Coordinates of C-alpha atoms in Angstrom, one line a residue:
M1 CA -0.8 -22.1 55.8
A2 CA -0.7 -20.8 52.2
L3 CA -0.6 -17.3 53.5
R4 CA 2.1 -18.1 55.9
R5 CA 4.2 -19.6 53.0
E6 CA 3.5 -16.6 50.9
F7 CA 4.8 -14.1 53.4
R8 CA 7.6 -16.1 54.9
P9 CA 10.2 -15.0 52.3
A10 CA 9.5 -11.4 53.0
V11 CA 9.7 -11.9 56.8
L12 CA 13.0 -13.7 56.5
A13 CA 14.4 -10.9 54.4
A14 CA 13.3 -8.1 56.9
A15 CA 14.3 -10.1 60.0
P16 CA 18.0 -9.2 60.2
L17 CA 17.5 -5.5 60.2
A18 CA 14.2 -5.5 62.2
G19 CA 15.8 -7.9 64.7
A20 CA 18.9 -5.7 65.0
V21 CA 16.9 -2.6 65.6
L22 CA 14.7 -4.3 68.2
V23 CA 17.5 -6.0 70.1
M24 CA 19.5 -2.8 70.2
A25 CA 16.5 -0.9 71.5
A26 CA 15.9 -3.6 74.1
G27 CA 19.5 -3.2 75.2
A28 CA 19.4 0.5 75.4
M29 CA 16.2 0.1 77.5
L30 CA 17.8 -2.3 80.0
I31 CA 20.8 0.0 80.5
A32 CA 18.5 3.0 81.0
S33 CA 16.3 1.0 83.4
G34 CA 19.3 0.0 85.5
A35 CA 20.5 3.6 85.8
T36 CA 17.1 5.0 87.0
P37 CA 15.1 4.6 90.2
S38 CA 13.0 1.6 91.0
S39 CA 9.3 2.0 91.9
P40 CA 9.2 2.0 95.7
E41 CA 5.9 0.1 96.0
R42 CA 7.1 -2.6 93.7
F43 CA 10.5 -2.8 95.3
M44 CA 9.0 -3.1 98.9
R45 CA 6.9 -6.1 97.7
L46 CA 9.8 -7.7 96.0
S47 CA 12.1 -7.2 99.0
L48 CA 9.7 -9.3 101.0
A49 CA 10.1 -12.2 98.7
L50 CA 13.7 -12.1 97.7
P51 CA 16.9 -11.5 99.5
T52 CA 18.6 -8.0 98.8
L53 CA 21.6 -9.7 97.4
V54 CA 19.5 -11.5 94.7
I55 CA 17.9 -8.1 93.8
D56 CA 21.3 -6.3 93.6
V57 CA 22.8 -9.1 91.4
S58 CA 19.7 -9.0 89.1
H59 CA 19.9 -5.2 88.8
F60 CA 23.6 -5.3 87.9
A61 CA 23.4 -8.3 85.5
S62 CA 20.4 -6.9 83.7
S63 CA 22.4 -3.7 82.9
V64 CA 25.5 -5.7 81.7
L65 CA 23.3 -7.9 79.6
G66 CA 21.7 -4.8 78.2
L67 CA 25.1 -3.8 76.8
V68 CA 25.5 -7.4 75.5
L69 CA 22.2 -7.1 73.5
V70 CA 23.5 -3.7 72.0
M71 CA 26.5 -5.5 70.7
L72 CA 24.7 -8.6 69.5
A73 CA 22.6 -6.3 67.3
F74 CA 25.5 -5.9 65.0
G75 CA 25.7 -9.7 64.6
L76 CA 22.1 -9.9 64.0
R77 CA 22.4 -7.2 61.2
S78 CA 25.2 -9.4 59.6
R79 CA 22.9 -12.6 59.8
L80 CA 25.1 -14.4 62.2
D81 CA 23.5 -17.6 63.6
A82 CA 25.5 -17.4 66.8
A83 CA 24.2 -13.8 67.3
W84 CA 20.7 -15.0 66.9
A85 CA 21.0 -17.8 69.4
A86 CA 22.7 -15.6 71.9
S87 CA 20.1 -12.8 71.5
V88 CA 17.2 -15.1 71.9
A89 CA 18.8 -16.5 75.1
V90 CA 19.6 -13.2 76.6
L91 CA 16.3 -11.6 75.8
F92 CA 14.5 -14.3 77.8
V93 CA 17.1 -14.2 80.7
T94 CA 16.7 -10.5 81.0
A95 CA 12.8 -10.8 80.9
L96 CA 13.2 -12.9 84.1
L97 CA 15.7 -10.5 85.6
S98 CA 13.2 -7.6 85.0
L99 CA 10.9 -9.3 87.6
S100 CA 13.7 -10.2 90.0
K101 CA 15.3 -6.7 90.0
G102 CA 12.2 -4.7 90.6
L103 CA 9.0 -6.4 89.4
I104 CA 9.3 -4.4 86.1
W105 CA 6.7 -6.6 84.4
E106 CA 6.2 -4.2 81.5
E107 CA 9.9 -4.4 80.6
G108 CA 9.8 -8.1 80.9
M109 CA 6.9 -8.5 78.6
I110 CA 8.7 -6.3 75.9
L111 CA 11.8 -8.4 76.2
A112 CA 9.9 -11.6 76.1
A113 CA 7.9 -10.4 73.0
I114 CA 11.1 -9.5 71.1
G115 CA 12.6 -12.9 72.0
A116 CA 9.4 -14.6 70.8
F117 CA 9.6 -12.6 67.5
L118 CA 13.2 -13.8 66.9
A119 CA 13.0 -17.4 68.0
P120 CA 11.2 -18.9 65.0
L121 CA 13.3 -16.9 62.4
R122 CA 16.5 -19.0 62.6
A123 CA 16.5 -19.3 58.9
A124 CA 17.0 -15.6 58.5
F125 CA 20.5 -15.9 60.1
P126 CA 22.4 -18.5 58.0
R127 CA 26.0 -17.3 58.3
K128 CA 28.2 -19.3 60.4
A129 CA 30.6 -17.3 62.7
A130 CA 31.7 -17.5 66.3
L131 CA 30.8 -14.6 68.4
S132 CA 34.5 -14.0 69.3
Q133 CA 35.1 -13.4 65.6
M134 CA 32.1 -11.0 65.3
E135 CA 33.5 -7.8 63.5
V136 CA 32.2 -4.6 65.1
S137 CA 32.6 -1.4 63.3
P138 CA 33.8 1.8 65.1
G139 CA 30.4 3.4 64.3
W140 CA 28.5 0.6 66.1
L141 CA 30.9 1.0 69.0
L142 CA 30.2 4.7 69.0
S143 CA 26.4 3.9 69.1
A144 CA 26.8 1.6 72.0
G145 CA 28.9 4.2 73.9
A146 CA 26.2 6.8 73.3
A147 CA 23.7 4.5 74.8
V148 CA 25.6 4.0 78.0
A149 CA 26.6 7.5 78.3
G150 CA 22.9 8.5 77.7
A151 CA 21.7 6.1 80.4
G152 CA 24.2 7.6 82.8
L153 CA 23.0 11.2 82.2
L154 CA 19.3 9.9 82.4
G155 CA 20.1 8.4 85.9
L156 CA 21.9 11.6 87.0
W157 CA 18.8 13.7 86.0
F158 CA 16.2 11.3 87.7
F159 CA 18.1 11.2 91.0
S160 CA 18.6 14.9 90.9
H161 CA 15.0 15.8 90.3
V162 CA 12.8 13.0 91.4
S163 CA 12.1 12.5 95.1
Y164 CA 15.3 14.3 96.1
E165 CA 14.4 17.9 95.4
D166 CA 15.3 19.1 98.8
R167 CA 18.6 17.1 99.3
P168 CA 21.9 17.6 97.4
F169 CA 22.6 15.0 94.9
W170 CA 25.8 13.8 96.7
S171 CA 23.9 13.1 99.9
T172 CA 21.7 10.5 98.1
M173 CA 24.7 8.2 97.5
V174 CA 24.0 6.4 100.7
D175 CA 20.6 5.5 99.4
G176 CA 20.4 1.8 98.5
D177 CA 18.4 2.4 95.3
V178 CA 21.0 5.1 94.2
A179 CA 23.9 2.6 94.9
R180 CA 22.2 -0.1 92.9
S181 CA 21.7 2.2 89.9
I182 CA 25.2 3.5 90.1
R183 CA 26.6 0.0 90.2
A184 CA 24.4 -1.0 87.3
W185 CA 25.5 1.9 85.1
A186 CA 29.2 1.6 86.1
G187 CA 29.1 -2.1 85.4
A188 CA 27.7 -1.5 81.9
A189 CA 30.2 1.2 81.4
L190 CA 33.1 -1.0 82.4
A191 CA 31.8 -3.7 80.4
F192 CA 31.7 -1.5 77.3
L193 CA 35.2 -0.3 78.0
G194 CA 36.4 -3.7 78.4
F195 CA 34.8 -4.9 75.1
G196 CA 36.2 -1.8 73.3
L197 CA 39.6 -2.6 74.4
W198 CA 39.2 -6.3 73.4
R199 CA 37.9 -5.4 70.1
L200 CA 40.8 -3.0 69.6
V201 CA 43.2 -6.1 70.1
A202 CA 41.0 -8.9 68.8
T203 CA 39.8 -7.3 65.5
A204 CA 41.6 -9.1 62.7
A205 CA 44.4 -7.1 61.3
T206 CA 44.4 -6.1 57.7
P207 CA 45.6 -9.2 55.8
K208 CA 49.3 -8.6 54.8
V209 CA 50.7 -8.4 51.2
I210 CA 51.6 -12.0 50.2
G211 CA 54.7 -12.4 48.2
E212 CA 57.1 -15.0 46.9
D213 CA 58.7 -15.7 50.3
D214 CA 55.4 -16.2 52.0
P215 CA 54.1 -19.7 52.4
D216 CA 50.6 -18.5 51.5
F217 CA 51.9 -17.8 47.9
E218 CA 51.9 -21.5 47.3
R219 CA 48.2 -21.6 48.3
V220 CA 47.6 -18.8 45.7
R221 CA 49.3 -20.9 43.0
A222 CA 47.4 -24.0 44.1
V223 CA 43.9 -22.3 43.9
L224 CA 44.8 -20.8 40.4
A225 CA 45.9 -24.2 39.2
A226 CA 42.6 -25.9 40.1
S227 CA 40.2 -23.0 40.0
E228 CA 36.7 -23.7 38.4
S229 CA 35.9 -19.9 38.7
A230 CA 38.7 -17.6 37.4
E231 CA 39.2 -15.0 34.7
P232 CA 42.6 -14.6 33.1
I233 CA 43.2 -11.4 35.1
S234 CA 43.2 -13.6 38.2
N235 CA 46.8 -14.3 37.4
L236 CA 47.7 -10.9 38.8
A237 CA 47.5 -12.7 42.1
L238 CA 51.1 -13.8 41.4
F239 CA 52.4 -10.4 40.9
G240 CA 53.3 -10.1 44.6
D241 CA 51.5 -6.8 45.5
K242 CA 48.0 -8.1 46.7
R243 CA 46.4 -9.0 50.1
F244 CA 44.2 -12.1 50.2
L245 CA 41.2 -13.5 52.0
F246 CA 41.1 -17.3 51.7
S247 CA 38.0 -19.4 52.3
E248 CA 37.8 -21.7 55.2
S249 CA 38.5 -24.6 52.8
G250 CA 41.6 -22.8 51.4
Q251 CA 40.4 -23.6 47.9
S252 CA 39.2 -20.0 47.1
F253 CA 40.6 -16.5 47.6
L254 CA 39.7 -12.9 47.0
M255 CA 42.7 -10.6 46.3
F256 CA 42.6 -6.9 46.9
G257 CA 44.7 -3.7 47.4
V258 CA 44.6 -1.0 50.0
R259 CA 45.0 2.8 49.4
G260 CA 44.0 5.0 52.3
R261 CA 40.5 4.1 53.4
S262 CA 39.8 2.2 50.1
W263 CA 40.0 -1.6 50.0
I264 CA 39.7 -2.6 46.3
A265 CA 39.1 -6.2 45.3
L266 CA 40.5 -6.9 41.8
G267 CA 37.8 -9.1 40.0
G268 CA 35.6 -11.6 41.9
P269 CA 36.5 -14.6 44.1
V270 CA 38.8 -17.1 42.6
G271 CA 38.3 -20.8 43.2
R272 CA 35.2 -22.8 44.0
R273 CA 31.9 -21.2 42.9
D274 CA 30.0 -22.3 46.0
E275 CA 32.4 -20.0 48.2
R276 CA 32.1 -16.9 46.2
L277 CA 29.3 -15.2 48.2
E278 CA 30.8 -16.0 51.6
L279 CA 34.2 -14.5 50.5
L280 CA 32.6 -11.3 49.4
W281 CA 30.5 -11.0 52.7
R282 CA 33.7 -11.5 54.6
F283 CA 35.5 -8.9 52.6
R284 CA 32.8 -6.3 53.2
E285 CA 32.7 -7.2 56.9
L286 CA 36.4 -7.0 57.4
A287 CA 36.6 -3.6 55.6
D288 CA 33.8 -2.3 57.7
A289 CA 35.5 -3.5 60.9
H290 CA 38.5 -1.4 59.9
A291 CA 36.3 1.6 59.0
A292 CA 37.4 1.1 55.3
R293 CA 35.6 1.7 52.1
P294 CA 35.2 -1.6 50.3
G295 CA 34.9 -1.8 46.6
L296 CA 35.2 -4.2 43.6
Y297 CA 36.8 -3.4 40.2
G298 CA 36.7 -5.2 37.0
I299 CA 33.9 -7.6 37.7
G300 CA 31.8 -9.3 35.0
P301 CA 28.1 -10.1 34.5
D302 CA 28.4 -13.4 36.3
D303 CA 29.4 -11.6 39.4
L304 CA 26.4 -9.2 39.5
P305 CA 23.9 -11.4 41.4
D306 CA 26.4 -11.6 44.3
I307 CA 27.2 -7.9 44.3
V308 CA 23.5 -7.2 44.4
E309 CA 23.2 -9.6 47.4
L310 CA 25.8 -7.4 49.1
G311 CA 23.8 -4.2 48.6
F312 CA 26.5 -2.6 46.5
S313 CA 25.9 0.0 43.9
I314 CA 27.1 -0.9 40.4
Q315 CA 28.6 1.3 37.6
K316 CA 29.5 0.1 34.1
I317 CA 33.2 1.1 33.5
G318 CA 33.8 -0.3 30.0
E319 CA 33.8 -3.6 28.0
C320 CA 36.0 -6.6 27.5
A321 CA 36.7 -8.0 24.1
R322 CA 36.6 -11.9 24.0
L323 CA 37.3 -13.6 20.7
P324 CA 36.0 -17.2 20.1
I325 CA 39.1 -18.9 18.6
Q326 CA 37.9 -22.5 17.9
D327 CA 36.1 -21.4 14.7
F328 CA 38.1 -18.3 13.9
A329 CA 39.0 -17.8 10.3
F330 CA 40.8 -15.1 8.2
E331 CA 38.8 -15.6 5.1
G332 CA 36.5 -12.7 3.8
Q333 CA 36.7 -8.9 3.7
T334 CA 36.1 -8.4 7.5
R335 CA 39.6 -9.6 8.4
A336 CA 41.5 -8.9 5.1
K337 CA 43.7 -6.2 6.8
I338 CA 44.8 -8.5 9.6
R339 CA 45.4 -11.4 7.2
R340 CA 47.7 -9.1 4.9
A341 CA 49.6 -7.7 7.9
W342 CA 50.3 -11.2 9.2
R343 CA 51.5 -12.5 5.9
Q344 CA 53.6 -9.5 5.3
V345 CA 55.4 -9.8 8.6
R346 CA 55.6 -13.7 8.3
D347 CA 56.9 -13.6 4.7
G348 CA 59.4 -11.0 5.8
G349 CA 61.1 -13.6 8.1
A350 CA 59.3 -13.1 11.6
E351 CA 59.3 -16.2 13.8
F352 CA 56.9 -17.1 16.5
E353 CA 57.6 -19.1 19.8
V354 CA 56.0 -19.7 23.0
I355 CA 58.4 -20.4 25.9
P356 CA 56.9 -22.5 28.8
P357 CA 56.7 -21.3 32.3
G358 CA 60.2 -21.0 34.0
G359 CA 62.0 -21.2 30.7
I360 CA 62.9 -17.6 30.0
D361 CA 66.2 -17.3 31.9
D362 CA 68.3 -17.5 28.8
I363 CA 66.4 -14.8 27.0
L364 CA 65.6 -12.6 30.0
P365 CA 68.3 -10.0 29.2
A366 CA 66.9 -9.5 25.8
L367 CA 63.3 -9.2 27.3
S368 CA 64.6 -6.7 29.8
E369 CA 66.3 -4.6 27.0
I370 CA 63.0 -4.6 25.1
S371 CA 60.9 -3.6 28.1
D372 CA 63.3 -0.8 29.2
E373 CA 63.2 0.7 25.6
W374 CA 59.4 0.5 25.5
L375 CA 59.0 2.0 28.9
A376 CA 61.3 4.9 27.9
R377 CA 58.8 6.1 25.5
Q378 CA 55.6 5.6 27.7
S379 CA 53.9 7.8 30.1
G380 CA 53.7 6.6 33.7
G381 CA 56.3 4.0 33.8
D382 CA 55.7 0.3 34.8
K383 CA 52.5 -0.7 36.4
A384 CA 51.2 -2.8 39.2
F385 CA 47.9 -4.0 40.8
A386 CA 45.4 -4.0 37.9
L387 CA 48.1 -4.4 35.4
G388 CA 51.3 -6.4 35.3
G389 CA 54.8 -5.0 35.3
F390 CA 58.2 -6.2 34.2
N391 CA 59.3 -8.5 37.0
P392 CA 61.5 -11.4 36.2
R393 CA 60.1 -13.5 39.1
Y394 CA 56.5 -12.7 37.9
L395 CA 57.3 -13.4 34.2
R396 CA 58.7 -16.9 35.1
E397 CA 55.2 -17.9 36.3
F398 CA 53.7 -17.9 32.8
P399 CA 54.2 -18.9 29.2
V400 CA 55.9 -16.1 27.1
A401 CA 55.3 -15.6 23.6
I402 CA 58.2 -14.1 21.6
A403 CA 58.6 -12.8 18.0
R404 CA 62.1 -12.9 16.4
W405 CA 63.1 -10.7 13.4
E406 CA 66.4 -11.4 11.7
G407 CA 67.2 -13.8 14.5
R408 CA 66.8 -11.3 17.2
I409 CA 63.9 -11.2 19.7
V410 CA 62.0 -7.9 19.0
A411 CA 58.7 -8.4 20.8
F412 CA 57.2 -10.4 23.6
A413 CA 54.0 -10.9 25.5
N414 CA 53.4 -13.0 28.7
L415 CA 50.2 -15.1 28.7
W416 CA 47.7 -15.5 31.3
P417 CA 46.2 -19.1 31.2
T418 CA 43.2 -20.5 33.2
A419 CA 42.9 -23.9 34.7
C420 CA 39.5 -24.6 33.0
R421 CA 40.9 -23.4 29.6
D422 CA 37.9 -21.2 29.0
A423 CA 40.0 -18.3 28.1
F424 CA 43.5 -17.0 28.1
S425 CA 44.8 -13.4 27.7
I426 CA 47.9 -11.5 27.3
D427 CA 49.5 -9.2 29.9
L428 CA 52.7 -7.3 29.0
M429 CA 53.0 -6.6 25.2
R430 CA 56.3 -4.9 24.4
Y431 CA 58.4 -4.5 21.4
N432 CA 61.6 -2.5 20.4
W433 CA 62.2 -0.3 17.4
A434 CA 64.0 -3.0 15.5
A435 CA 60.6 -4.7 15.1
P436 CA 58.7 -4.4 11.8
K437 CA 55.5 -2.6 11.7
R438 CA 52.5 -4.7 12.5
I439 CA 54.5 -7.0 14.6
M440 CA 51.8 -7.2 17.2
D441 CA 49.1 -8.2 14.6
F442 CA 51.5 -11.1 13.7
L443 CA 51.9 -12.0 17.3
F444 CA 48.2 -12.1 17.9
V445 CA 47.4 -14.1 14.9
E446 CA 49.9 -16.6 16.0
L447 CA 48.5 -16.7 19.5
I448 CA 45.1 -17.4 18.2
S449 CA 46.4 -20.6 16.5
W450 CA 48.4 -21.5 19.6
G451 CA 45.3 -21.1 21.9
R452 CA 43.3 -23.2 19.6
E453 CA 45.9 -25.9 19.7
Q454 CA 45.9 -25.7 23.5
G455 CA 42.1 -26.2 23.7
Y456 CA 41.1 -22.7 24.7
V457 CA 37.7 -21.4 23.8
Y458 CA 38.4 -17.6 23.9
L459 CA 41.3 -15.2 23.5
D460 CA 40.6 -12.4 26.0
F461 CA 41.8 -9.1 24.5
G462 CA 41.3 -7.2 27.7
N463 CA 39.3 -4.2 28.5
A464 CA 38.3 -0.9 26.4
P465 CA 37.8 1.7 29.1
L466 CA 34.6 3.7 29.0
A467 CA 33.4 1.7 25.9
G468 CA 29.7 0.9 25.6
L469 CA 28.4 3.7 27.9
E470 CA 25.2 5.2 26.6
D471 CA 24.6 9.0 26.6
R472 CA 20.9 9.1 27.2
P473 CA 18.9 11.6 29.0
L474 CA 17.8 9.3 31.8
A475 CA 21.2 7.5 32.1
P476 CA 23.1 7.8 35.3
V477 CA 25.2 10.9 35.7
M478 CA 28.5 8.9 35.9
T479 CA 27.5 7.0 32.7
R480 CA 26.9 10.2 30.8
V481 CA 30.2 11.7 32.0
G482 CA 32.1 8.5 31.1
R483 CA 30.5 8.7 27.6
L484 CA 31.7 12.4 27.3
M485 CA 35.2 11.4 28.3
F486 CA 35.2 8.6 25.7
D487 CA 34.1 11.0 22.9
L488 CA 36.3 14.0 24.0
G489 CA 39.1 12.6 26.0
E490 CA 41.5 11.5 23.2
D491 CA 44.1 14.0 24.3
V492 CA 44.2 12.3 27.8
Y493 CA 43.8 8.7 26.7
N494 CA 43.2 7.0 23.4
F495 CA 39.8 5.5 24.4
Q496 CA 38.4 5.3 20.9
G497 CA 41.7 3.9 19.5
V498 CA 41.9 1.0 22.0
R499 CA 38.2 0.0 21.2
S500 CA 38.9 0.4 17.5
Y501 CA 42.0 -1.8 17.5
K502 CA 40.3 -4.6 19.4
D503 CA 37.1 -4.4 17.3
K504 CA 38.9 -5.1 14.1
F505 CA 39.3 -8.8 15.3
H506 CA 35.4 -8.8 15.6
P507 CA 35.2 -10.1 19.1
N508 CA 32.3 -10.5 21.5
W509 CA 32.0 -7.5 23.8
E510 CA 31.1 -8.1 27.5
P511 CA 30.5 -5.4 30.1
R512 CA 32.8 -4.7 33.0
Y513 CA 31.7 -3.1 36.2
A514 CA 32.9 -1.4 39.4
A515 CA 31.0 -1.7 42.6
A516 CA 30.9 0.1 46.0
P517 CA 28.4 0.4 48.9
A518 CA 27.4 3.8 47.7
K519 CA 27.2 5.4 44.1
W520 CA 29.4 8.3 45.0
A521 CA 32.1 6.0 46.3
I522 CA 32.6 4.6 42.9
A523 CA 34.4 7.7 41.6
I524 CA 36.8 7.5 44.5
L525 CA 37.3 3.7 43.9
L526 CA 38.2 4.5 40.1
A527 CA 40.7 7.2 41.2
D528 CA 42.3 4.9 43.7
V529 CA 42.6 2.0 41.1
S530 CA 44.5 4.5 38.8
L531 CA 46.8 5.5 41.6
L532 CA 47.4 1.9 42.8
S533 CA 48.2 0.8 39.2
S534 CA 50.5 3.7 38.7
G535 CA 52.4 3.7 42.0
G536 CA 50.9 6.9 43.2
L537 CA 50.4 10.4 41.8
A538 CA 54.1 10.7 40.8
G539 CA 53.8 7.6 38.7
L540 CA 50.5 8.7 37.1
T541 CA 51.8 12.1 36.1
R542 CA 55.3 10.9 34.9
R543 CA 56.1 11.7 31.3
P544 CA 59.0 10.4 29.2
K545 CA 62.0 12.7 28.8
K546 CA 62.3 14.1 25.3
A547 CA 65.6 12.7 24.9
E548 CA 64.2 9.2 25.5
I549 CA 61.5 9.4 22.8
P550 CA 62.5 7.7 19.6
P551 CA 61.6 9.2 16.1
P552 CA 57.9 9.2 15.4
R553 CA 56.4 6.0 14.2
K554 CA 52.9 5.2 13.2
A555 CA 51.1 3.6 16.1
E556 CA 48.1 1.6 16.9
P557 CA 47.0 0.6 20.5
A558 CA 47.3 -3.0 21.2
P559 CA 44.5 -4.9 22.8
G560 CA 46.0 -5.4 26.3
P561 CA 44.1 -5.5 29.6
V562 CA 43.9 -1.9 30.9
A563 CA 42.7 -0.2 34.0
V564 CA 40.4 2.9 33.6
G565 CA 42.7 5.9 33.3
E566 CA 45.8 3.9 32.6
P567 CA 47.9 3.7 29.4
A568 CA 47.5 0.6 27.6
Q569 CA 50.3 -2.1 28.1
G570 CA 51.3 -2.2 24.5
M571 CA 51.2 0.5 21.8
V572 CA 52.0 -0.7 18.3

């Protein structure tokens, strides 16, 4: 008993893949058996005991159920409980049919043995799903089609070369055994065709983009408002450019974007913690059913156990700065520059205010003017997907922090809250040229005080792309390439400047990762994130016109949430 308990976890872990292989092999064996000649001696003995109709029906049903086993193998690989129950039942039924179709007891014993192997392994198939919702990939359909076609060719060869050498093949069509085999193979082929056509229609369509006019947008707001598991970046769900998978309870969702074959989830699932893994599995299976390439971008350390469970490869892509604000203080030399900048701007007459959600209509023209001026001197234009853009409907969803100078609004930032008040962050950070230098330092210091008053634990400064990657001889190739870009790629993107600006607040640094089914796919994932965020190649390569660029001004990168390969949202 102790030995059994010791090996049980290993057996349960191996059962889905082993069961899928065995059941698919059993299905292929049944299809091939139905398409090949019976043993004359055994058939004669059987015909004395059973009517010919029973034999013919058993022969036909055995081949069709063989195709059913081939398709059920996909559900076993996905650990579906319904696929396990159906596979066990079909295996024992076909074991009996092997006797009634031609006394093929060897085949029956193999089928019964596989059924006996699967029967006690119910715990290895915990995922609840109806067989009608089982998602079958094009690759699996191709494998099943190859099994059916191979069985037909095998039958053709047998009937052309065994016991019929002196007769043309067409003349054997009148033979009863040949007719049974042809009917069995044709039944399997027609069943396969019907299944393929059904899946073509029944496979769930790609979830549509959910926007303001969609009823599901209210579900998104409701999940964000009550989420026990959400990062500030989850608020990008309200931008109106995402697709969503909702949990069965409707209390969790996973948001993602689609570019070509890439399906890219932004962050981890949002909502209930106990529904996270199920949503990730559904995302991977849905992408697989559409021959898509799934991936996750911007995930944190808490997501890694679930990502490992999916079998994904993981690559560090940078670090996120999180500043504890409840005990934050400006005293001492470490934050002297920030303290002086804040006092200089404050004493010069700057004013700070946070406008509550939905209250920006009166100042929206001023914010739009600031945004237009800011975008005119930036590369790439406004952003999307992994970054927020200037969209009045989107901005009304959040508190907006503004800075006034001489009575005019000169800078603003919309804020990303979280329901659990663990952390809040800043999305758009934009200013005009009427603003004094260091206006963003002033804004951030004021936001630290505001966040403390609101009960938040952290201010999330966003990501520093490629930060924290180690250039060691045994490090992964992508990590070493990323470090080289961080060190030498300042002409392309201010990697070190972004990290340096955030670091002067002395935050805690947390790693951020990208994940995909294969290591090579992560590079494609990152390229597609940049293209999704920039609106395509044209947006990524857009440069401001020289006439639009104001006179030079000393700049520092502001600590906004950024996507790898994308310009920061605020440059001060």
